[in-house]
PDB file of C-alpha atoms in Angstrom:
ATOM      1  CA  MET A 138      -0.567  -0.103   0.253  1.00 62.00           C
ATOM      2  CA  SER A 139       1.237   3.732  -1.707  1.00 81.00           C
ATOM      3  CA  ARG A 140      -0.419   5.345   2.168  1.00 87.00           C
ATOM      4  CA  GLY A 141       1.842   8.732   0.490  1.00 91.00           C
ATOM      5  CA  GLU A 142       0.634   8.201  -2.990  1.00 92.00           C
ATOM      6  CA  MET A 143      -3.137   7.200  -2.549  1.00 94.00           C
ATOM      7  CA  ALA A 144      -3.211  10.738   0.249  1.00 95.00           C
ATOM      8  CA  ASP A 145      -2.549  13.017  -2.395  1.00 94.00           C
ATOM      9  CA  PHE A 146      -4.869  11.619  -5.692  1.00 94.00           C
ATOM     10  CA  LEU A 147      -7.891  11.509  -3.404  1.00 95.00           C
ATOM     11  CA  ARG A 148      -6.787  15.155  -2.465  1.00 95.00           C
ATOM     12  CA  ARG A 149      -6.067  15.519  -6.305  1.00 93.00           C
ATOM     13  CA  ARG A 150      -9.421  14.195  -7.646  1.00 93.00           C
ATOM     14  CA  ARG A 151     -11.278  15.824  -4.443  1.00 94.00           C
ATOM     15  CA  GLU A 152     -10.242  19.424  -5.818  1.00 92.00           C
ATOM     16  CA  ALA A 153     -11.221  18.888  -8.758  1.00 89.00           C
ATOM     17  CA  LEU A 154     -14.885  18.354  -8.438  1.00 88.00           C
ATOM     18  CA  ARG A 155     -17.239  21.134  -7.925  1.00 82.00           C
ATOM     19  CA  PRO A 156     -19.276  21.494  -5.461  1.00 78.00           C
ATOM     20  CA  ALA A 157     -22.113  21.996  -8.301  1.00 70.00           C
ATOM     21  CA  GLN A 158     -21.478  19.418  -9.254  1.00 65.00           C
ATOM     22  CA  MET A 159     -22.936  17.375  -6.162  1.00 63.00           C
ATOM     23  CA  PRO A 160     -26.359  16.727  -5.314  1.00 61.00           C
ATOM     24  CA  ALA A 161     -27.497  19.258  -3.102  1.00 53.00           C
ATOM     25  CA  THR A 162     -27.889  18.386  -0.043  1.00 53.00           C
ATOM     26  CA  ALA A 163     -24.279  16.623   0.579  1.00 56.00           C
ATOM     27  CA  VAL A 164     -22.617  19.813  -0.164  1.00 58.00           C
ATOM     28  CA  HIS A 165     -22.827  23.013   2.520  1.00 57.00           C
ATOM     29  CA  PRO A 166     -25.080  25.754   0.738  1.00 52.00           C
ATOM     30  CA  PRO A 167     -22.478  29.008  -0.107  1.00 51.00           C
ATOM     31  CA  GLY A 168     -22.555  31.061   3.049  1.00 49.00           C
ATOM     32  CA  PRO A 169     -21.428  34.891   3.621  1.00 44.00           C
ATOM     33  CA  ARG A 170     -16.973  33.226   3.209  1.00 49.00           C
ATOM     34  CA  ALA A 171     -15.683  31.872   0.390  1.00 53.00           C
ATOM     35  CA  ARG A 172     -14.405  28.527   0.377  1.00 58.00           C
ATOM     36  CA  ARG A 173     -10.827  28.640   1.153  1.00 67.00           C
ATOM     37  CA  THR A 174      -9.922  25.209  -0.225  1.00 68.00           C
ATOM     38  CA  PRO A 175     -10.866  24.038  -4.718  1.00 71.00           C
ATOM     39  CA  GLY A 176     -13.227  21.322  -5.237  1.00 85.00           C
ATOM     40  CA  LEU A 177     -15.030  19.539  -2.264  1.00 90.00           C
ATOM     41  CA  ARG A 178     -14.422  20.224   1.377  1.00 91.00           C
ATOM     42  CA  ARG A 179     -13.331  16.170   3.194  1.00 93.00           C
ATOM     43  CA  GLU A 180     -16.349  16.472   5.380  1.00 92.00           C
ATOM     44  CA  GLU A 181     -18.482  16.273   1.732  1.00 91.00           C
ATOM     45  CA  VAL A 182     -16.376  14.090   0.279  1.00 94.00           C
ATOM     46  CA  ALA A 183     -16.731  11.845   3.528  1.00 94.00           C
ATOM     47  CA  VAL A 184     -21.245  12.250   3.195  1.00 92.00           C
ATOM     48  CA  LEU A 185     -20.899  11.200  -0.224  1.00 92.00           C
ATOM     49  CA  ALA A 186     -18.961   7.824   0.659  1.00 94.00           C
ATOM     50  CA  GLY A 187     -20.817   7.375   3.796  1.00 94.00           C
ATOM     51  CA  VAL A 188     -17.590   6.988   5.976  1.00 95.00           C
ATOM     52  CA  SER A 189     -16.651   9.646   8.903  1.00 95.00           C
ATOM     53  CA  THR A 190     -14.753  12.745   8.430  1.00 95.00           C
ATOM     54  CA  ASN A 191     -11.987  11.769  10.716  1.00 95.00           C
ATOM     55  CA  TYR A 192     -11.662   8.733   8.754  1.00 96.00           C
ATOM     56  CA  TYR A 193     -11.767  10.209   5.523  1.00 96.00           C
ATOM     57  CA  GLU A 194      -9.352  13.235   6.906  1.00 95.00           C
ATOM     58  CA  ARG A 195      -6.320  10.407   8.083  1.00 95.00           C
ATOM     59  CA  LEU A 196      -6.851   8.662   4.581  1.00 96.00           C
ATOM     60  CA  GLU A 197      -5.818  12.091   2.343  1.00 95.00           C
ATOM     61  CA  GLN A 198      -2.804  12.200   5.502  1.00 94.00           C
ATOM     62  CA  ALA A 199      -1.569   8.642   4.805  1.00 92.00           C
ATOM     63  CA  ARG A 200      -2.498   8.152   8.656  1.00 91.00           C
ATOM     64  CA  ALA A 201      -5.486   5.786   7.433  1.00 89.00           C
ATOM     65  CA  PRO A 202      -4.818   1.876   7.338  1.00 88.00           C
ATOM     66  CA  ARG A 203      -5.676  -0.327   4.385  1.00 88.00           C
ATOM     67  CA  PRO A 204      -9.410   1.278   2.989  1.00 92.00           C
ATOM     68  CA  SER A 205     -11.680  -1.971   2.627  1.00 93.00           C
ATOM     69  CA  PRO A 206     -12.695  -3.150  -1.033  1.00 93.00           C
ATOM     70  CA  GLN A 207     -16.637  -1.910  -0.211  1.00 95.00           C
ATOM     71  CA  VAL A 208     -14.209   1.945   0.501  1.00 95.00           C
ATOM     72  CA  LEU A 209     -12.694   2.303  -2.259  1.00 96.00           C
ATOM     73  CA  THR A 210     -15.793   1.420  -4.646  1.00 96.00           C
ATOM     74  CA  ALA A 211     -17.798   4.462  -2.104  1.00 96.00           C
ATOM     75  CA  LEU A 212     -14.881   6.862  -2.919  1.00 96.00           C
ATOM     76  CA  GLY A 213     -14.950   6.668  -6.259  1.00 95.00           C
ATOM     77  CA  THR A 214     -18.431   6.595  -6.698  1.00 95.00           C
ATOM     78  CA  ALA A 215     -18.119  10.309  -4.541  1.00 94.00           C
ATOM     79  CA  LEU A 216     -15.230  11.441  -6.227  1.00 94.00           C
ATOM     80  CA  ARG A 217     -16.506  10.036  -9.672  1.00 94.00           C
ATOM     81  CA  LEU A 218     -13.898   8.326 -10.961  1.00 94.00           C
ATOM     82  CA  THR A 219     -13.718   7.004 -13.698  1.00 93.00           C
ATOM     83  CA  THR A 220     -12.863   2.750 -14.352  1.00 92.00           C
ATOM     84  CA  ALA A 221      -9.184   4.133 -14.879  1.00 91.00           C
ATOM     85  CA  GLU A 222      -8.951   5.874 -11.818  1.00 94.00           C
ATOM     86  CA  ARG A 223     -10.586   3.508  -9.391  1.00 95.00           C
ATOM     87  CA  GLU A 224      -8.480   0.620 -10.819  1.00 93.00           C
ATOM     88  CA  HIS A 225      -5.551   3.014 -10.018  1.00 93.00           C
ATOM     89  CA  LEU A 226      -6.819   3.434  -6.128  1.00 94.00           C
ATOM     90  CA  ALA A 227      -7.320   0.311  -6.058  1.00 94.00           C
ATOM     91  CA  ARG A 228      -2.938   0.330  -6.580  1.00 91.00           C
ATOM     92  CA  LEU A 229      -2.508   1.914  -4.496  1.00 92.00           C
ATOM     93  CA  ALA A 230      -4.477   1.147  -1.955  1.00 93.00           C
ATOM     94  CA  GLY A 231      -3.208  -1.982  -2.414  1.00 89.00           C
ATOM     95  CA  GLN A 232      -6.392  -4.013  -2.672  1.00 90.00           C
ATOM     96  CA  ILE A 233      -4.236  -4.924  -6.588  1.00 86.00           C
ATOM     97  CA  PRO A 234      -0.888  -6.515  -5.726  1.00 82.00           C
ATOM     98  CA  PRO A 235       1.658  -5.078  -8.082  1.00 77.00           C
ATOM     99  CA  SER A 236       3.061  -6.385 -10.897  1.00 73.00           C
ATOM    100  CA  THR A 237       6.639  -7.138 -12.273  1.00 65.00           C
ATOM    101  CA  ASP A 238       8.610  -5.154 -14.499  1.00 62.00           C
ATOM    102  CA  ALA A 239       7.398  -3.380 -17.344  1.00 63.00           C
ATOM    103  CA  ASP A 240       6.543  -5.654 -20.267  1.00 63.00           C
ATOM    104  CA  ARG A 241       9.906  -6.067 -21.670  1.00 71.00           C
ATOM    105  CA  THR A 242       8.496  -9.275 -24.169  1.00 76.00           C
ATOM    106  CA  PRO A 243       9.374  -9.594 -27.416  1.00 82.00           C
ATOM    107  CA  VAL A 244       6.114  -8.432 -30.191  1.00 88.00           C
ATOM    108  CA  SER A 245       4.101 -11.246 -31.539  1.00 87.00           C
ATOM    109  CA  ALA A 246       4.781 -11.849 -34.858  1.00 90.00           C
ATOM    110  CA  ASP A 247       1.015 -11.417 -34.819  1.00 90.00           C
ATOM    111  CA  ALA A 248       1.657  -8.435 -34.237  1.00 90.00           C
ATOM    112  CA  ARG A 249       4.575  -7.356 -36.513  1.00 92.00           C
ATOM    113  CA  ARG A 250       2.292  -7.983 -39.664  1.00 92.00           C
ATOM    114  CA  LEU A 251      -0.209  -5.984 -38.258  1.00 91.00           C
ATOM    115  CA  LEU A 252       2.508  -2.989 -38.488  1.00 93.00           C
ATOM    116  CA  HIS A 253       2.961  -4.137 -41.966  1.00 91.00           C
ATOM    117  CA  ARG A 254      -0.012  -4.042 -43.078  1.00 92.00           C
ATOM    118  CA  LEU A 255      -0.785  -0.938 -42.561  1.00 91.00           C
ATOM    119  CA  GLY A 256       1.285   0.475 -44.975  1.00 86.00           C
ATOM    120  CA  PRO A 257       1.283   3.927 -45.347  1.00 87.00           C
ATOM    121  CA  THR A 258       0.042   4.544 -41.661  1.00 91.00           C
ATOM    122  CA  PRO A 259       2.766   4.969 -39.260  1.00 93.00           C
ATOM    123  CA  ALA A 260       2.590   2.985 -36.181  1.00 95.00           C
ATOM    124  CA  TYR A 261       4.216   1.281 -33.937  1.00 96.00           C
ATOM    125  CA  VAL A 262       3.433  -0.605 -30.257  1.00 96.00           C
ATOM    126  CA  VAL A 263       4.938   0.650 -27.002  1.00 94.00           C
ATOM    127  CA  ASN A 264       5.086  -0.503 -23.868  1.00 91.00           C
ATOM    128  CA  ASP A 265       4.773   0.786 -20.104  1.00 88.00           C
ATOM    129  CA  LEU A 266       7.563   2.595 -20.555  1.00 90.00           C
ATOM    130  CA  GLU A 267       6.923   3.972 -23.992  1.00 92.00           C
ATOM    131  CA  ASP A 268       9.259   1.464 -24.920  1.00 93.00           C
ATOM    132  CA  ILE A 269      10.085   1.426 -28.670  1.00 95.00           C
ATOM    133  CA  MET A 270       8.969  -2.383 -28.991  1.00 94.00           C
ATOM    134  CA  ALA A 271       8.565  -3.048 -32.761  1.00 95.00           C
ATOM    135  CA  TRP A 272       7.921  -0.395 -35.932  1.00 95.00           C
ATOM    136  CA  ASN A 273       6.834  -0.411 -39.254  1.00 93.00           C
ATOM    137  CA  ALA A 274       8.268   1.033 -42.040  1.00 92.00           C
ATOM    138  CA  ALA A 275       6.424   3.653 -42.323  1.00 92.00           C
ATOM    139  CA  ALA A 276       6.795   5.490 -38.774  1.00 93.00           C
ATOM    140  CA  ALA A 277      10.726   5.294 -39.600  1.00 92.00           C
ATOM    141  CA  MET A 278      10.202   7.133 -42.590  1.00 90.00           C
ATOM    142  CA  LEU A 279       7.704   9.616 -40.291  1.00 90.00           C
ATOM    143  CA  ILE A 280       9.505   9.926 -37.376  1.00 88.00           C
ATOM    144  CA  THR A 281      13.714   8.775 -37.424  1.00 87.00           C
ATOM    145  CA  ASP A 282      15.312   5.298 -38.049  1.00 90.00           C
ATOM    146  CA  PHE A 283      14.230   3.207 -34.910  1.00 93.00           C
ATOM    147  CA  ALA A 284      17.042   0.586 -35.924  1.00 93.00           C
ATOM    148  CA  GLN A 285      19.910   3.175 -35.544  1.00 93.00           C
ATOM    149  CA  LEU A 286      18.996   4.400 -32.081  1.00 92.00           C
ATOM    150  CA  SER A 287      19.839   2.323 -29.100  1.00 93.00           C
ATOM    151  CA  VAL A 288      17.617   0.154 -27.135  1.00 91.00           C
ATOM    152  CA  HIS A 289      17.572   3.089 -24.261  1.00 90.00           C
ATOM    153  CA  GLU A 290      17.129   5.939 -26.975  1.00 92.00           C
ATOM    154  CA  ARG A 291      14.275   3.633 -28.788  1.00 93.00           C
ATOM    155  CA  ASN A 292      11.347   5.344 -26.088  1.00 93.00           C
ATOM    156  CA  THR A 293       9.019   7.980 -27.317  1.00 91.00           C
ATOM    157  CA  VAL A 294       9.693  10.446 -23.951  1.00 90.00           C
ATOM    158  CA  ARG A 295      13.671  10.081 -24.404  1.00 90.00           C
ATOM    159  CA  LEU A 296      12.628  10.984 -28.190  1.00 88.00           C
ATOM    160  CA  ALA A 297      10.097  13.882 -27.171  1.00 83.00           C
ATOM    161  CA  ILE A 298      13.903  14.949 -25.270  1.00 82.00           C
ATOM    162  CA  ARG A 299      15.834  14.646 -28.068  1.00 79.00           C
ATOM    163  CA  LEU A 300      14.183  16.140 -31.099  1.00 70.00           C
ATOM    164  CA  GLY A 301      12.818  19.016 -29.187  1.00 59.00           C
ATOM    165  CA  GLY A 302       8.872  18.276 -26.730  1.00 41.00           C
ATOM    166  CA  THR A 303       7.671  15.963 -30.054  1.00 44.00           C
ATOM    167  CA  LEU A 304       8.076  12.988 -31.800  1.00 50.00           C
ATOM    168  CA  CYS A 305       8.752  14.864 -35.091  1.00 50.00           C
ATOM    169  CA  SER A 306      10.619  18.687 -35.080  1.00 45.00           C
ATOM    170  CA  ALA A 307       7.346  20.579 -34.585  1.00 47.00           C
ATOM    171  CA  PRO A 308       6.547  24.801 -34.010  1.00 44.00           C
ATOM    172  CA  THR A 309       7.265  25.560 -30.795  1.00 44.00           C
ATOM    173  CA  GLY A 310       4.518  24.851 -27.982  1.00 46.00           C
ATOM    174  CA  VAL A 311       2.379  23.114 -30.610  1.00 46.00           C
ATOM    175  CA  ALA A 312       1.611  20.352 -29.341  1.00 52.00           C
ATOM    176  CA  GLU A 313       4.171  19.669 -26.869  1.00 58.00           C
ATOM    177  CA  GLY A 314       2.069  20.430 -23.620  1.00 75.00           C
ATOM    178  CA  ASP A 315      -0.610  17.724 -24.251  1.00 80.00           C
ATOM    179  CA  PHE A 316       2.088  14.756 -25.465  1.00 82.00           C
ATOM    180  CA  ALA A 317       3.704  15.839 -22.462  1.00 85.00           C
ATOM    181  CA  ARG A 318       0.442  15.434 -19.877  1.00 87.00           C
ATOM    182  CA  GLN A 319      -0.356  12.459 -22.180  1.00 87.00           C
ATOM    183  CA  SER A 320       2.895  10.749 -20.965  1.00 89.00           C
ATOM    184  CA  ALA A 321       2.837  11.908 -17.506  1.00 91.00           C
ATOM    185  CA  ALA A 322      -0.795   9.766 -17.209  1.00 91.00           C
ATOM    186  CA  HIS A 323       0.583   6.762 -18.524  1.00 90.00           C
ATOM    187  CA  LEU A 324       3.503   6.513 -16.827  1.00 91.00           C
ATOM    188  CA  ARG A 325       2.116   7.670 -13.546  1.00 92.00           C
ATOM    189  CA  ALA A 326      -0.784   4.472 -14.014  1.00 90.00           C
ATOM    190  CA  ALA A 327       2.458   2.639 -14.678  1.00 89.00           C
ATOM    191  CA  GLY A 328       3.948   3.533 -12.172  1.00 88.00           C
ATOM    192  CA  ALA A 329       0.977   2.286  -9.441  1.00 88.00           C
ATOM    193  CA  ARG A 330       1.752  -1.133 -11.838  1.00 86.00           C
ATOM    194  CA  HIS A 331       5.362  -1.432 -11.145  1.00 85.00           C
ATOM    195  CA  PRO A 332       7.064   0.632  -8.519  1.00 85.00           C
ATOM    196  CA  ALA A 333       9.883  -1.238  -8.256  1.00 81.00           C
ATOM    197  CA  ASP A 334      10.722   0.128 -11.536  1.00 84.00           C
ATOM    198  CA  ARG A 335      13.632   1.905 -11.552  1.00 87.00           C
ATOM    199  CA  ALA A 336      13.818   2.662 -15.087  1.00 87.00           C
ATOM    200  CA  LEU A 337      10.794   3.842 -15.295  1.00 88.00           C
ATOM    201  CA  GLY A 338      12.017   6.356 -12.060  1.00 89.00           C
ATOM    202  CA  GLU A 339      14.220   7.579 -14.001  1.00 91.00           C
ATOM    203  CA  LEU A 340      12.365   8.080 -17.393  1.00 91.00           C
ATOM    204  CA  VAL A 341      10.407  10.521 -15.069  1.00 92.00           C
ATOM    205  CA  ASN A 342      13.025  12.228 -13.177  1.00 93.00           C
ATOM    206  CA  ASP A 343      14.482  13.109 -16.907  1.00 90.00           C
ATOM    207  CA  TYR A 344      11.174  14.156 -18.722  1.00 90.00           C
ATOM    208  CA  ALA A 345      10.272  15.954 -15.650  1.00 91.00           C
ATOM    209  CA  ALA A 346      13.465  17.685 -15.142  1.00 91.00           C
ATOM    210  CA  HIS A 347      13.292  18.745 -19.458  1.00 85.00           C
ATOM    211  CA  ASN A 348       9.277  20.260 -18.880  1.00 87.00           C
ATOM    212  CA  PRO A 349       7.151  21.562 -16.573  1.00 89.00           C
ATOM    213  CA  ASP A 350       4.059  20.278 -18.418  1.00 88.00           C
ATOM    214  CA  PHE A 351       4.635  17.416 -18.050  1.00 89.00           C
ATOM    215  CA  VAL A 352       5.413  18.267 -14.415  1.00 92.00           C
ATOM    216  CA  ALA A 353       1.845  19.811 -13.710  1.00 91.00           C
ATOM    217  CA  GLY A 354       0.262  16.755 -15.441  1.00 90.00           C
ATOM    218  CA  TRP A 355       2.315  14.425 -13.065  1.00 91.00           C
ATOM    219  CA  ARG A 356       1.664  16.484  -9.916  1.00 91.00           C
ATOM    220  CA  SER A 357      -1.562  16.463 -11.034  1.00 90.00           C
ATOM    221  CA  HIS A 358      -1.918  12.565 -10.565  1.00 90.00           C
ATOM    222  CA  ASP A 359      -4.749  12.095 -13.579  1.00 88.00           C
ATOM    223  CA  VAL A 360      -3.468   8.881 -15.247  1.00 90.00           C
ATOM    224  CA  ARG A 361      -6.763   9.047 -17.310  1.00 87.00           C
ATOM    225  CA  PRO A 362      -6.301   7.142 -20.851  1.00 82.00           C
ATOM    226  CA  ARG A 363      -5.909   9.924 -23.211  1.00 81.00           C
ATOM    227  CA  PRO A 364      -6.945   7.313 -26.384  1.00 84.00           C
ATOM    228  CA  ALA A 365      -6.140  10.083 -29.289  1.00 85.00           C
ATOM    229  CA  LEU A 366      -4.400  13.581 -29.419  1.00 85.00           C
ATOM    230  CA  ARG A 367      -3.983  16.323 -32.545  1.00 85.00           C
ATOM    231  CA  LYS A 368      -0.248  17.063 -32.976  1.00 83.00           C
ATOM    232  CA  ARG A 369       1.190  19.461 -36.084  1.00 82.00           C
ATOM    233  CA  LEU A 370       4.864  18.000 -37.138  1.00 82.00           C
ATOM    234  CA  ARG A 371       7.542  19.686 -39.199  1.00 81.00           C
ATOM    235  CA  HIS A 372       8.774  16.980 -41.765  1.00 85.00           C
ATOM    236  CA  PRO A 373      11.992  17.510 -43.478  1.00 82.00           C
ATOM    237  CA  GLU A 374      10.350  16.210 -46.501  1.00 84.00           C
ATOM    238  CA  LEU A 375       6.950  16.241 -46.390  1.00 86.00           C
ATOM    239  CA  GLY A 376       6.051  19.732 -45.269  1.00 85.00           C
ATOM    240  CA  GLU A 377       3.778  20.716 -42.473  1.00 85.00           C
ATOM    241  CA  LEU A 378       1.721  17.699 -41.423  1.00 88.00           C
ATOM    242  CA  GLU A 379      -1.688  17.811 -39.040  1.00 89.00           C
ATOM    243  CA  LEU A 380      -1.771  14.557 -38.219  1.00 90.00           C
ATOM    244  CA  ASP A 381      -4.076  12.398 -34.986  1.00 91.00           C
ATOM    245  CA  ARG A 382      -2.007   9.622 -33.228  1.00 90.00           C
ATOM    246  CA  GLN A 383      -4.206   7.379 -31.849  1.00 92.00           C
ATOM    247  CA  THR A 384      -3.188   4.392 -29.231  1.00 92.00           C
ATOM    248  CA  LEU A 385      -5.339   1.486 -29.031  1.00 92.00           C
ATOM    249  CA  LEU A 386      -4.923  -1.274 -26.366  1.00 88.00           C
ATOM    250  CA  MET A 387      -3.653  -4.389 -27.855  1.00 86.00           C
ATOM    251  CA  PRO A 388      -5.572  -7.133 -26.148  1.00 81.00           C
ATOM    252  CA  GLY A 389      -4.478  -9.857 -23.999  1.00 76.00           C
ATOM    253  CA  SER A 390      -1.503  -6.821 -23.575  1.00 78.00           C
ATOM    254  CA  SER A 391      -0.176  -4.039 -21.537  1.00 81.00           C
ATOM    255  CA  MET A 392       1.107  -2.840 -25.224  1.00 89.00           C
ATOM    256  CA  ARG A 393      -0.155  -0.406 -26.790  1.00 93.00           C
ATOM    257  CA  LEU A 394      -0.671   0.436 -30.503  1.00 95.00           C
ATOM    258  CA  VAL A 395      -0.459   3.968 -32.078  1.00 95.00           C
ATOM    259  CA  LEU A 396      -1.265   5.190 -35.350  1.00 95.00           C
ATOM    260  CA  TYR A 397      -0.440   8.368 -37.397  1.00 93.00           C
ATOM    261  CA  THR A 398      -3.889   8.811 -39.164  1.00 93.00           C
ATOM    262  CA  ALA A 399      -5.004  12.465 -41.156  1.00 93.00           C
ATOM    263  CA  ASP A 400      -8.279  13.529 -41.979  1.00 93.00           C
ATOM    264  CA  PRO A 401      -9.062  11.907 -45.288  1.00 93.00           C
ATOM    265  CA  GLY A 402      -8.325  14.245 -47.816  1.00 93.00           C
ATOM    266  CA  SER A 403      -6.854  16.376 -46.169  1.00 94.00           C
ATOM    267  CA  PRO A 404      -3.008  17.880 -47.486  1.00 93.00           C
ATOM    268  CA  SER A 405      -1.670  15.789 -44.626  1.00 93.00           C
ATOM    269  CA  ALA A 406      -3.230  12.578 -45.850  1.00 92.00           C
ATOM    270  CA  THR A 407      -2.447  13.397 -49.669  1.00 91.00           C
ATOM    271  CA  ALA A 408       1.115  14.015 -47.594  1.00 90.00           C
ATOM    272  CA  LEU A 409       1.326  10.558 -45.628  1.00 88.00           C
ATOM    273  CA  ALA A 410       0.214   8.326 -49.079  1.00 87.00           C
ATOM    274  CA  ARG A 411       3.905   9.750 -49.850  1.00 83.00           C
ATOM    275  CA  LEU A 412       5.588   7.077 -47.395  1.00 77.00           C
ATOM    276  CA  SER A 413       5.914   3.844 -49.238  1.00 62.00           C
ATOM    277  CA  PRO A 414       7.512   2.035 -47.196  1.00 54.00           C
ATOM    278  CA  PRO A 415       9.650  -1.080 -48.592  1.00 52.00           C
ATOM    279  CA  ASN A 416       8.288  -4.616 -48.108  1.00 48.00           C
ATOM    280  CA  ALA A 417      10.166  -5.164 -44.612  1.00 42.00           C
ATOM    281  CA  THR A 418       9.065  -4.673 -40.734  1.00 43.00           C
ATOM    282  CA  PRO A 419      12.234  -4.944 -38.249  1.00 46.00           C
TER     283      PRO A 419
END
C-alpha cells in the first residue's frame, strides 16, 4: 500500500470536483465567506462516501489503515472516478498486487504482421514504459530510423526530449504540452503497476527535468487514458503535417498500438500517402 501516493491522489481528485456537480444535500450551502480550498471539502466527500470525516481526513493525511474494497468503491463513486482511476486507486491501496517490471517481451508475430499491413500508416507498439518495441517502415520514415537507435533511446519520452518535445520537430510549443500530459498520465498509471521498476523512475525524472508541462501533469495525478491527440509536425520532406496520434490497447497485453493518421482528403493525408515503405518490418 502506498499511503502517500493514495493520499495525494484522493486530494487531487477531490479538488477537481465542483460543488455544483454534487447533490445539493451533500454539500454545504454557500455562505458569506468563500471556500478556502478548491473543489469539495473533506467532510463533503465523507458524506458522499458514507464514511466518517475523521477517517477520510486520515486517508488524505496518509495515516489511515488500508481501506476495504467496499470503502474504495464508495470513494470511487463519491469522487466520480473513471474506471481507470478506480483501478489506480485500488492499486495504490494494495487491493491489486503490483506487477513485475514492465513487459519487455518480444512483440508477437501477429502484431508485427499487423504493423506491416498498415502500409503507409505510421505505427509502432509501446510497452508501459513507452519503450518502442516494434514499428513499421512508415513510422521510421515519418519519425526517425529506430533501428539506428540504442534500446535505451528507443522510447517515445526520450525521443521527445531529444527531438524538442515531439516525435518530429514541430512549431515551438504546438501540441508539446498535450503530449507531455499524455505521457504523465501513462507513466503515473504504470508507476502504480510497477512501483519497483527503476527504469520508470529514471524516465520520469529525466522528462520532469526537461518539460514543465509533464511536471504539471504528473503532479495532477491524472491517470485517465488519452487515446487521441492531435499534433502538428514539420517533416523535412513532407512539410508541415496535422496528424492524429491514436493509441489502442492490444488485447491480452499491456502493450499499446500507436498510429498516426490524417483527415481523409486533407493535405496531410496526401503527404502521408507519399510514404512508400519497403516490404519489411523490423
